[in-house]
Short mmCIF file of C-alpha atoms in Angstrom, two decimals:
data_model
loop_
_atom_site.label_atom_id
_atom_site.label_comp_id
_atom_site.label_asym_id
_atom_site.label_seq_id
_atom_site.Cartn_x
_atom_site.Cartn_y
_atom_site.Cartn_z
CA MET A 210 21.65 11.21 30.40
CA SER A 211 19.67 14.03 28.84
CA ILE A 212 16.96 13.37 26.39
CA VAL A 213 18.90 14.72 23.48
CA LYS A 214 21.98 12.51 24.48
CA SER A 215 19.58 9.58 24.96
CA VAL A 216 17.95 10.23 21.40
CA ALA A 217 21.49 10.46 19.73
CA THR A 218 22.39 7.14 21.40
CA VAL A 219 19.43 5.28 20.55
CA THR A 220 19.54 6.91 16.93
CA GLY A 221 23.02 6.07 16.09
CA ILE A 222 22.44 2.45 17.28
CA SER A 223 19.17 2.24 15.37
CA ILE A 224 20.63 3.68 12.13
CA ILE A 225 23.54 0.97 12.25
CA THR A 226 20.77 -1.61 12.96
CA ARG A 227 18.39 -0.66 10.23
CA ALA A 228 21.37 -0.18 7.70
CA ILE A 229 22.56 -3.81 8.38
CA SER A 230 18.93 -4.91 8.21
CA PHE A 231 18.27 -2.90 4.88
CA LEU A 232 21.42 -4.30 3.11
CA PHE A 233 20.69 -7.80 4.14
CA LYS A 234 17.24 -7.40 2.62
CA ILE A 235 18.71 -6.31 -0.56
CA TYR A 236 21.03 -9.44 -0.34
CA LEU A 237 18.25 -11.71 0.24
CA THR A 238 16.15 -10.01 -2.34
CA ARG A 239 18.87 -10.54 -4.98
CA THR A 240 19.78 -14.08 -3.79
CA LEU A 241 16.29 -15.66 -3.10
CA GLY A 242 14.05 -13.43 -5.30
CA ALA A 243 10.73 -11.55 -4.39
CA GLU A 244 8.77 -14.78 -4.34
CA VAL A 245 10.71 -16.28 -1.32
CA ILE A 246 10.64 -12.95 0.41
CA GLY A 247 7.06 -12.99 -0.12
CA LEU A 248 6.66 -16.40 1.50
CA TYR A 249 8.93 -15.13 4.38
CA SER A 250 6.75 -12.29 4.97
CA ILE A 251 3.75 -14.30 4.84
CA CYS A 252 5.42 -16.32 7.74
CA LEU A 253 6.50 -13.41 9.78
CA SER A 254 2.87 -11.96 9.57
CA VAL A 255 1.53 -15.07 11.21
CA PHE A 256 4.62 -15.27 13.71
CA PHE A 257 4.09 -11.77 15.10
CA LEU A 258 0.34 -12.22 15.21
CA PHE A 259 1.36 -14.99 18.01
CA ILE A 260 3.83 -12.76 19.68
CA ALA A 261 1.24 -9.89 20.11
CA MET A 262 -0.68 -12.63 21.95
CA THR A 263 2.12 -13.52 24.25
CA THR A 264 3.76 -9.97 24.83
CA GLY A 265 1.08 -7.37 23.53
CA GLY A 266 1.38 -4.25 25.33
CA LEU A 267 2.90 -6.03 28.34
CA SER A 268 6.64 -4.77 27.55
CA THR A 269 5.22 -1.13 27.18
CA VAL A 270 3.11 -1.20 30.34
CA LEU A 271 6.05 -2.78 32.11
CA SER A 272 8.54 0.01 31.18
CA ARG A 273 5.65 2.72 32.27
CA LYS A 274 5.21 0.95 35.56
CA ILE A 275 8.99 0.76 36.12
CA ALA A 276 9.51 4.46 35.35
CA GLU A 277 6.61 5.72 37.41
CA SER A 278 8.05 3.44 40.46
CA ARG A 279 11.41 4.86 40.08
CA ALA A 280 9.87 8.32 39.90
CA LYS A 281 8.31 7.96 43.10
CA GLY A 282 11.57 6.55 44.52
CA ASP A 283 10.65 2.94 44.89
CA GLU A 284 13.66 0.71 43.55
CA LEU A 285 12.28 -2.61 44.60
CA LYS A 286 9.04 -2.75 42.48
CA PRO A 287 10.77 -2.93 39.02
CA ALA A 288 12.14 -6.21 39.90
CA ALA A 289 8.45 -7.37 41.10
CA TYR A 290 6.93 -5.83 37.83
CA LEU A 291 9.56 -7.85 35.52
CA ALA A 292 8.76 -11.15 37.34
CA THR A 293 5.12 -10.66 37.11
CA ALA A 294 5.37 -9.84 33.36
CA MET A 295 7.60 -12.98 33.11
CA SER A 296 5.07 -15.09 34.62
CA ILE A 297 2.25 -14.11 32.34
CA ALA A 298 4.21 -13.87 29.07
CA VAL A 299 6.33 -17.05 28.92
CA PRO A 300 3.33 -19.64 29.61
CA ALA A 301 1.40 -17.62 27.01
CA ALA A 302 4.27 -18.30 24.48
CA VAL A 303 4.18 -21.87 25.28
CA ILE A 304 0.47 -22.17 24.77
CA ALA A 305 0.84 -20.16 21.36
CA LEU A 306 3.58 -22.53 20.33
CA VAL A 307 1.28 -25.62 20.84
CA VAL A 308 -1.69 -23.98 19.40
CA GLY A 309 0.48 -22.78 16.52
CA TYR A 310 1.47 -26.46 15.50
CA LEU A 311 -2.32 -27.67 16.03
CA LEU A 312 -3.07 -25.02 13.47
CA THR A 313 -0.32 -26.00 10.91
CA PRO A 314 -0.51 -29.84 10.54
CA GLU A 315 -0.52 -30.22 6.47
CA LYS A 316 -2.04 -27.04 5.46
CA SER A 317 -3.25 -24.00 7.38
CA PHE A 318 -6.05 -21.38 6.73
CA LEU A 319 -3.59 -18.85 8.34
CA LEU A 320 -1.34 -18.87 5.06
CA SER A 321 -2.45 -17.39 1.58
CA ASP A 322 0.24 -19.71 0.20
CA GLU A 323 0.69 -23.37 1.43
CA ARG A 324 4.55 -23.19 0.28
CA ALA A 325 5.19 -20.96 3.25
CA LEU A 326 4.01 -23.83 5.68
CA PRO A 327 7.40 -25.52 6.12
CA MET A 328 8.93 -22.12 7.05
CA LEU A 329 6.56 -21.29 9.43
CA LYS A 330 6.98 -24.73 11.18
CA ILE A 331 10.63 -24.16 11.50
CA MET A 332 10.08 -20.54 12.92
CA LEU A 333 7.55 -21.38 15.51
CA PRO A 334 9.80 -22.45 18.37
CA ALA A 335 11.01 -18.92 18.16
CA LEU A 336 7.94 -17.78 20.10
CA ILE A 337 9.43 -18.64 23.42
CA THR A 338 12.70 -16.89 23.19
CA THR A 339 11.38 -13.60 21.35
CA THR A 340 8.83 -13.40 24.13
CA PHE A 341 11.53 -13.75 26.74
CA TYR A 342 13.89 -11.22 25.55
CA ILE A 343 11.02 -8.78 24.56
CA ILE A 344 10.07 -8.56 28.33
CA ILE A 345 13.77 -8.36 29.51
CA ARG A 346 14.02 -5.27 27.02
CA GLY A 347 11.06 -3.76 28.54
CA TRP A 348 13.12 -3.69 31.85
CA PHE A 349 15.81 -2.08 30.11
CA TRP A 350 13.25 0.57 28.72
CA GLY A 351 11.79 1.45 31.97
CA THR A 352 15.03 1.79 33.75
CA LYS A 353 16.20 4.25 30.90
CA GLN A 354 19.11 2.02 29.95
CA PHE A 355 18.37 3.17 26.34
CA GLY A 356 21.98 2.22 24.88
CA ILE A 357 21.63 -1.28 26.02
CA PHE A 358 18.08 -1.43 24.93
CA SER A 359 19.03 -0.56 21.36
CA ALA A 360 22.33 -2.48 21.35
CA THR A 361 20.22 -5.50 21.86
CA GLU A 362 18.30 -5.13 18.90
CA LEU A 363 21.51 -4.40 17.00
CA LEU A 364 22.73 -7.86 18.34
CA GLU A 365 19.79 -9.37 17.21
CA GLU A 366 20.13 -8.19 13.66
CA ILE A 367 23.90 -9.14 13.59
CA LEU A 368 23.31 -12.82 14.70
CA ARG A 369 20.25 -13.12 12.28
CA VAL A 370 22.58 -12.04 9.27
CA LEU A 371 25.33 -14.33 10.35
CA PHE A 372 23.27 -17.19 10.75
CA THR A 373 21.33 -16.58 7.41
CA LEU A 374 24.65 -16.14 5.61
CA LEU A 375 25.73 -19.57 6.97
CA LEU A 376 22.64 -21.45 6.20
CA VAL A 377 21.15 -19.82 3.13
CA SER A 378 24.36 -20.06 1.10
CA GLY A 379 24.14 -23.85 1.36
CA VAL A 380 27.54 -24.18 3.32
CA ILE A 381 25.63 -26.90 5.44
CA SER A 382 24.67 -29.76 3.22
CA GLY A 383 20.73 -30.16 2.67
CA ILE A 384 19.89 -26.68 4.09
CA SER A 385 19.43 -23.64 1.80
CA GLY A 386 16.93 -21.43 0.41
CA SER A 387 13.77 -20.71 2.17
CA ALA A 388 14.59 -23.63 4.72
CA GLY A 389 17.86 -21.93 5.66
CA LEU A 390 16.23 -18.51 6.17
CA ALA A 391 13.54 -19.82 8.61
CA LEU A 392 16.17 -21.87 10.55
CA ALA A 393 18.42 -18.87 10.82
CA PHE A 394 15.46 -16.76 12.12
CA THR A 395 14.93 -19.57 14.92
CA LEU A 396 18.53 -20.11 15.83
CA SER A 397 19.49 -16.53 15.82
CA ASP A 398 16.48 -15.84 18.18
CA VAL A 399 17.67 -18.36 20.82
CA ALA A 400 21.23 -16.94 20.62
CA VAL A 401 19.91 -13.41 21.21
CA ALA A 402 17.74 -14.45 24.02
CA LEU A 403 20.78 -15.91 25.94
CA ALA A 404 22.78 -12.98 25.21
CA VAL A 405 20.15 -10.53 26.44
CA PHE A 406 19.70 -12.50 29.80
CA ILE A 407 23.32 -12.55 30.48
CA ILE A 408 23.64 -8.69 29.96
CA PHE A 409 20.47 -8.40 32.11
CA LEU A 410 22.23 -10.18 35.14
CA ARG A 411 25.44 -8.35 34.60
CA ARG A 412 23.46 -4.81 34.85
CA GLY A 413 22.22 -5.97 38.13
CA GLY A 414 18.81 -7.29 37.04
CA SER A 415 16.77 -9.52 39.34
CA PHE A 416 13.40 -10.98 39.95
CA ARG A 417 11.18 -10.36 42.94
CA ARG A 418 7.73 -11.61 43.94
CA GLY A 419 4.98 -9.10 45.28
CA ILE A 420 3.02 -7.57 42.31
CA HIS A 421 -0.57 -9.03 41.24
CA PRO A 422 -0.83 -9.90 37.73
CA LYS A 423 -4.09 -7.70 37.47
CA GLU A 424 -1.77 -4.69 38.04
CA LEU A 425 -0.10 -5.32 34.59
CA LEU A 426 -2.89 -7.17 32.94
CA LYS A 427 -5.53 -4.35 33.34
CA PRO A 428 -3.63 -1.67 31.45
CA ALA A 429 -1.78 -4.26 29.14
CA LEU A 430 -5.19 -5.92 27.83
CA PRO A 431 -6.22 -3.00 25.54
CA LEU A 432 -2.62 -2.66 24.19
CA THR A 433 -2.49 -6.18 23.70
CA ALA A 434 -5.95 -6.34 21.89
CA MET A 435 -4.84 -3.50 19.72
CA ARG A 436 -1.52 -5.30 18.75
CA VAL A 437 -3.03 -8.59 18.35
CA LEU A 438 -5.56 -6.90 16.04
CA GLY A 439 -2.71 -5.11 14.23
CA SER A 440 -0.74 -8.28 13.76
CA ALA A 441 -3.83 -10.27 12.77
CA VAL A 442 -4.46 -7.38 10.20
CA GLY A 443 -0.98 -8.22 8.97
CA ALA A 444 -1.80 -12.03 8.76
CA ILE A 445 -5.25 -11.19 7.25
CA LEU A 446 -3.80 -8.88 4.71
CA ALA A 447 -1.15 -11.58 3.64
CA LEU A 448 -4.08 -13.84 3.20
CA ILE A 449 -6.60 -11.56 1.56
CA LEU A 450 -4.54 -9.33 -0.47
CA PRO A 451 -2.80 -12.17 -2.71
CA ASN A 452 -6.45 -13.56 -3.24
CA ALA A 453 -8.03 -10.02 -4.17
CA LEU A 454 -5.10 -9.68 -6.61
CA ILE A 455 -5.70 -12.92 -7.93
CA ALA A 456 -9.47 -12.43 -8.29
CA ALA A 457 -8.41 -9.09 -10.31
CA GLY A 458 -6.34 -11.19 -12.84
CA SER A 459 -3.23 -11.68 -11.35
CA THR A 460 -1.29 -15.25 -11.23
CA ILE A 461 -0.46 -16.76 -7.75
CA ALA A 462 3.36 -16.08 -8.44
CA ASP A 463 2.77 -12.40 -9.36
CA ALA A 464 0.33 -11.85 -6.49
CA THR A 465 2.94 -13.27 -3.84
CA ALA A 466 5.66 -11.32 -5.56
CA ALA A 467 3.42 -7.95 -5.14
CA VAL A 468 3.28 -8.73 -1.48
CA GLY A 469 6.92 -9.30 -1.38
CA ARG A 470 7.70 -5.99 -3.25
CA ILE A 471 5.64 -4.06 -0.48
CA SER A 472 6.63 -5.81 2.64
CA GLY A 473 10.47 -6.61 1.49
CA MET A 474 11.45 -3.72 -0.68
CA ALA A 475 9.11 -0.63 -0.38
CA ASN A 476 8.24 -0.86 3.40
CA PRO A 477 11.98 -0.97 4.79
CA LEU A 478 12.40 2.24 2.83
CA LEU A 479 9.36 3.76 4.08
CA MET A 480 10.19 2.94 7.65
CA ALA A 481 13.70 4.47 7.44
CA PRO A 482 12.92 7.50 9.27
CA ASN A 483 11.78 5.40 12.19
CA ALA A 484 15.31 4.89 12.85
CA ILE A 485 15.16 8.46 14.22
CA ILE A 486 11.64 8.96 15.12
CA GLY A 487 11.38 5.60 16.76
CA SER A 488 14.49 6.39 18.85
CA LEU A 489 12.45 9.51 20.17
CA ALA A 490 9.67 7.42 20.83
CA VAL A 491 11.53 4.86 23.00
CA VAL A 492 13.15 7.94 25.09
CA LEU A 493 9.88 9.57 25.53
CA VAL A 494 7.69 6.77 27.28
CA PRO A 495 9.61 6.80 30.51
CA GLU A 496 10.12 10.44 30.61
CA MET A 497 6.40 11.18 30.13
CA SER A 498 5.19 8.45 32.35
CA ALA A 499 7.17 10.24 35.08
CA ASP A 500 5.80 13.61 34.01
CA ASN A 501 2.37 12.19 34.31
CA VAL A 502 2.90 10.78 37.74
CA ARG A 503 4.29 14.25 38.76
CA GLY A 504 1.22 15.96 37.29
CA ASP A 505 3.24 18.20 35.06
CA SER A 506 0.92 19.02 32.12
CA LYS A 507 2.74 21.77 30.87
CA LYS A 508 5.95 19.71 30.31
CA LEU A 509 3.73 17.20 28.73
CA GLN A 510 2.44 19.68 26.21
CA SER A 511 5.93 20.85 25.36
CA ARG A 512 7.40 17.29 24.80
CA ILE A 513 4.20 16.39 22.55
CA ASP A 514 4.64 19.47 20.32
CA GLY A 515 8.31 19.33 20.26
CA ALA A 516 8.33 15.62 19.35
CA ILE A 517 5.81 15.81 16.55
CA SER A 518 7.31 18.85 14.85
CA PHE A 519 11.01 17.02 14.97
CA ALA A 520 9.38 13.96 13.59
CA LEU A 521 7.58 15.61 10.81
CA VAL A 522 10.72 17.44 9.59
CA VAL A 523 12.80 14.17 9.69
CA SER A 524 10.12 12.28 7.78
CA GLY A 525 9.65 15.15 5.32
CA LEU A 526 13.19 14.78 3.74
CA PHE A 527 12.36 11.03 2.92
CA MET A 528 8.97 11.91 1.66
CA ALA A 529 10.36 14.47 -0.99
CA ILE A 530 13.16 12.02 -2.05
CA TYR A 531 10.97 8.94 -2.23
CA SER A 532 8.25 10.65 -4.17
CA ALA A 533 10.60 11.79 -6.67
CA LEU A 534 13.18 9.05 -7.02
CA GLY A 535 11.41 5.93 -5.85
CA LYS A 536 11.72 4.01 -9.14
CA GLU A 537 15.31 4.95 -9.68
CA LEU A 538 16.13 3.92 -5.90
CA THR A 539 14.44 0.51 -6.12
CA SER A 540 15.98 -0.28 -9.48
CA TRP A 541 19.45 0.35 -8.34
CA LEU A 542 18.94 -1.53 -4.70
CA TYR A 543 16.71 -4.23 -5.68
CA ASN A 544 16.92 -4.50 -9.36
CA ASP A 545 13.16 -4.09 -9.31
CA TYR A 546 11.07 -1.26 -10.93
CA GLU A 547 7.54 -2.12 -9.79
CA SER A 548 8.34 -1.63 -6.07
CA GLY A 549 9.52 1.93 -6.90
CA VAL A 550 6.30 2.88 -8.60
CA TYR A 551 4.53 1.88 -5.33
CA LEU A 552 7.14 3.82 -3.23
CA GLU A 553 6.54 7.00 -4.94
CA LYS A 554 2.97 6.94 -4.30
CA ALA A 555 3.20 5.60 -0.87
CA ALA A 556 5.59 8.18 0.35
CA TRP A 557 3.18 10.70 0.87
CA LEU A 558 1.66 8.51 3.86
CA MET A 559 4.79 9.68 5.54
CA ALA A 560 3.01 13.12 6.34
CA LEU A 561 0.70 11.40 8.68
CA THR A 562 2.84 8.32 10.04
CA PRO A 563 5.25 10.35 12.37
CA ILE A 564 2.24 12.17 13.94
CA ASN A 565 0.54 8.99 14.61
CA MET A 566 3.47 7.34 15.97
CA ILE A 567 4.40 9.98 18.47
CA VAL A 568 0.63 10.57 19.64
CA ALA A 569 0.13 6.87 20.11
CA THR A 570 3.48 6.77 22.25
CA CYS A 571 2.13 9.77 24.26
CA MET A 572 -1.26 8.03 24.79
CA ASN A 573 0.36 4.68 25.99
CA SER A 574 2.65 6.91 28.44
CA VAL A 575 -0.11 8.67 30.22
CA GLY A 576 -2.32 5.54 30.71
CA MET A 577 -4.65 6.07 27.52
CA GLU A 578 -4.42 2.42 26.46
CA LYS A 579 -7.95 1.93 26.35
CA GLU A 580 -8.52 5.14 24.32
CA SER A 581 -5.92 4.24 22.04
CA PHE A 582 -7.37 0.87 21.52
CA PHE A 583 -10.86 2.07 20.43
CA SER A 584 -9.42 4.67 18.00
CA PHE A 585 -7.68 1.69 16.28
CA ILE A 586 -10.80 -0.27 15.54
CA PRO A 587 -12.40 2.01 12.88
CA GLY A 588 -9.07 2.62 11.16
CA THR A 589 -8.36 -0.98 10.94
CA LEU A 590 -11.79 -1.92 9.70
CA LEU A 591 -11.40 0.72 6.78
CA MET A 592 -8.04 -0.82 6.00
CA LEU A 593 -9.45 -4.52 5.57
CA ALA A 594 -12.35 -3.37 3.74
CA SER A 595 -10.03 -1.38 1.21
CA CYS A 596 -7.77 -4.15 0.77
CA TRP A 597 -10.55 -6.40 -0.06
CA LEU A 598 -12.68 -4.31 -2.31
CA LEU A 599 -10.38 -1.96 -4.12
CA PRO A 600 -7.53 -4.35 -5.72
CA LYS A 601 -9.99 -5.06 -8.66
CA TYR A 602 -10.17 -1.33 -9.54
CA ILE A 603 -6.72 0.07 -8.53
CA GLY A 604 -4.66 -3.11 -8.23
CA ILE A 605 -1.79 -3.01 -5.37
CA ASP A 606 -2.44 0.74 -5.11
CA ALA A 607 -5.45 -0.32 -2.78
CA VAL A 608 -2.79 -0.87 0.07
CA ILE A 609 -1.98 2.93 -0.12
CA VAL A 610 -5.68 4.04 0.10
CA ALA A 611 -6.11 1.59 2.98
CA ASN A 612 -3.23 2.91 4.85
CA LEU A 613 -4.28 6.56 4.17
CA LEU A 614 -7.84 5.93 5.49
CA SER A 615 -6.65 3.99 8.51
CA LEU A 616 -3.86 6.69 9.49
CA SER A 617 -6.28 9.58 8.98
CA VAL A 618 -8.99 8.20 11.21
CA GLU A 619 -6.72 7.14 14.07
CA VAL A 620 -4.61 10.46 14.13
CA VAL A 621 -7.85 12.57 14.16
CA ILE A 622 -9.50 10.51 16.86
CA ASN A 623 -6.21 10.02 18.94
CA LEU A 624 -5.59 13.84 18.79
CA PHE A 625 -9.04 14.68 19.91
CA LEU A 626 -8.74 12.17 22.92
CA LEU A 627 -5.33 13.34 23.98
CA HIS A 628 -6.37 17.04 23.70
CA LYS A 629 -9.27 16.22 26.10
CA LYS A 630 -6.73 14.98 28.87
CA ILE A 631 -3.73 17.20 28.35
CA LYS A 632 -4.71 20.24 26.20
CA LEU A 633 -2.39 20.15 23.15
CA ARG A 634 -0.85 23.24 21.85
CA PHE A 635 -1.05 22.09 18.08
CA GLY A 636 1.95 24.20 17.15
CA PHE A 637 3.03 21.06 14.89
CA ILE A 638 0.20 21.96 12.54
CA LYS A 639 2.13 24.64 11.23
CA THR A 640 5.17 22.21 10.72
CA LEU A 641 3.01 19.78 8.89
CA ILE A 642 1.75 22.47 6.39
CA SER A 643 5.22 23.77 5.86
CA VAL A 644 6.82 20.28 5.45
CA THR A 645 3.97 19.09 3.13
CA CYS A 646 4.48 22.40 0.89
CA ILE A 647 8.41 22.10 0.93
CA SER A 648 8.17 18.24 -0.02
CA LEU A 649 5.85 18.99 -3.02
CA PHE A 650 8.31 21.72 -4.25
CA VAL A 651 11.30 19.45 -3.69
CA LYS A 652 9.75 16.65 -5.51
CA VAL A 653 9.18 18.79 -8.74
CA LEU A 654 12.81 20.24 -8.57
CA THR A 655 14.21 16.67 -8.05
CA ASP A 656 12.23 15.49 -11.06
CA PHE A 657 13.46 18.32 -13.13
CA VAL A 658 17.08 17.78 -12.03
CA SER A 659 16.67 14.05 -12.62
CA GLY A 660 15.40 14.47 -16.31
CA ALA A 661 17.81 17.36 -17.10
CA PHE A 662 20.99 15.49 -16.05
CA ASP A 663 20.20 11.86 -17.16
CA PHE A 664 23.44 10.45 -17.18
CA SER A 665 24.33 6.97 -18.76
CA SER A 666 24.74 5.65 -15.03
CA GLY A 667 21.64 5.54 -13.31
CA PHE A 668 23.39 5.39 -9.97
CA LEU A 669 25.05 8.92 -10.99
CA THR A 670 21.64 10.36 -11.98
CA LEU A 671 20.26 8.87 -8.68
CA VAL A 672 23.01 10.44 -6.53
CA VAL A 673 23.10 14.01 -8.15
CA SER A 674 19.44 14.27 -8.11
CA GLY A 675 19.16 13.08 -4.46
CA ILE A 676 21.91 15.52 -3.27
CA ALA A 677 20.06 18.51 -5.15
CA GLY A 678 16.78 17.27 -3.50
CA ALA A 679 17.96 17.02 0.05
CA ALA A 680 19.80 20.31 -0.27
CA SER A 681 16.97 22.17 -1.46
CA TYR A 682 14.85 20.57 1.38
CA ALA A 683 17.32 21.69 3.71
CA ALA A 684 17.37 25.25 2.35
CA LEU A 685 13.71 25.62 2.27
CA ALA A 686 13.27 24.26 5.86
CA TYR A 687 15.69 26.91 7.11
CA VAL A 688 13.59 29.66 5.05
CA PHE A 689 10.41 28.58 6.50
CA GLY A 690 11.87 28.46 10.03
CA ILE A 691 11.44 24.50 10.54
CA SER A 692 15.02 23.62 10.53
CA ASP A 693 15.89 24.38 14.05
CA ILE A 694 16.00 20.61 15.24
CA LYS A 695 18.04 21.63 18.31
CA THR A 696 14.97 23.87 19.67
CA MET A 697 12.52 21.39 18.84
CA LEU A 698 14.34 18.82 21.04
CA SER A 699 14.94 21.41 23.74
CA ASN A 700 11.08 21.78 23.86
CA VAL A 701 10.97 17.83 24.35
CA LYS A 702 13.53 17.92 27.11
CA LYS A 703 12.70 21.42 28.63
CA ARG A 704 12.10 21.36 32.29
CA ARG A 705 10.15 24.09 34.01
CA ARG A 706 11.03 24.93 37.53
CA ALA A 707 8.45 23.83 39.77
CA THR A 708 6.72 26.08 42.24
CA PRO A 709 6.68 25.06 45.98
CA SER A 710 2.84 24.18 45.64
CA GLU A 711 3.53 21.91 42.71
CA ASN A 712 6.46 20.30 44.55
CA GLN A 713 4.04 19.75 47.46
CA LYS A 714 1.54 18.03 45.01
CA SER A 715 4.08 16.01 43.57
CA ASN A 716 5.21 14.65 46.90
CA ALA A 717 1.83 14.04 48.44
CA GLY A 718 1.55 10.80 46.61
CA SER A 719 5.06 9.63 47.25
CA PRO A 720 6.26 7.08 49.85
CA MET A 721 7.99 8.52 52.76
#
């Protein structure tokens, strides 16, 4: 399957998955309120901290190793890599489960709001099943079964929705609200793990001995450390941000609700472009790993430049619309105005997010996990310091400043390091400038349309203004010459005919 078809398949499934997730978050917000969603978000941050410890970068390294083995013609090693990854991750999950319960007896320093503790205790058993199916999905990823890789995520979302609807609604006596939400998370996770394993077996998956754990652990450790720190940052932010807001004058309820507005309302919208950009990143990892093994640097350069440009154009549309219509959008979706105020300001972070996402994917694909980790440290420290020190001056906007500083530092360092290895073309800089200028103009135009056609129905105003903004973005993208998505993706998939000497080099390290 070509990269374009693979991206289209993953994107289609991802859009459906995210649409279900998004609509479901709206239902939960309206049914349970921002405060319960805030408690749930706090639990998730701790849960995924433990998951980062059990799987970390293991699934990414697993997929890369499998792709490299297949590129060399070795069809036996993938099963051995999978067995080794599972022998590392599952025992780690069991240990994490025990540690989790030991750290949460009656109260926990991991939680900023002790009301979240009962929810966390219900969710912790899912550590084992989540770890199991993350590793299995890594096998699908490495063997380029992108449709199944994405479909399992869709299945997870559907089952979570069904279990939550059953338990939150109070159909089962004695279970509802926050307890039902947490129990649905765990039960759906068990069901997903079982389903993914059955699919794995039906697709010819197997386990095989023969790989020393060190072969996976060595490249996985920097990624694991980075993801543990990333998850720890989420957990720490869920702890220090409410406290910083309280110190600035907010009540406990208001501070928890503010966290819920960011994590449960604004962030899902900000991550909407990832349905497309993330699909490209998923497809790129095994492809670029194979390119790296073959030593085809020109193809790598072409893929990186095309992927970043494509991601920027996609992200720019959302950036323009959110910055103009954030308040109207969240008022209609969540019946919440404040999350829209945050969304309009945070939208401009989307100029850096796609660059960071694609560059990090590229670094992990070519074995630069250690370099990626060291670039992550200064950005993380800046983020934590900003969220701790700035709320008393700028309130919840401290999160935006924190993300801006973190993203800027990581993007600059990662681009520098990747350029040293691959010699980047930096053609995407032109796309970045064009997208930013277009988005600024479209924001102003959309604001004007929204004010000029202020219908009695807020939804009608939102639709008319949104269509005007999207149409003007598309038109200006065409005028600026950045609308040719097909050309960008053709750069991602472009294959250069190798010379005989290059073929000789490529085959030199391959098994007979």
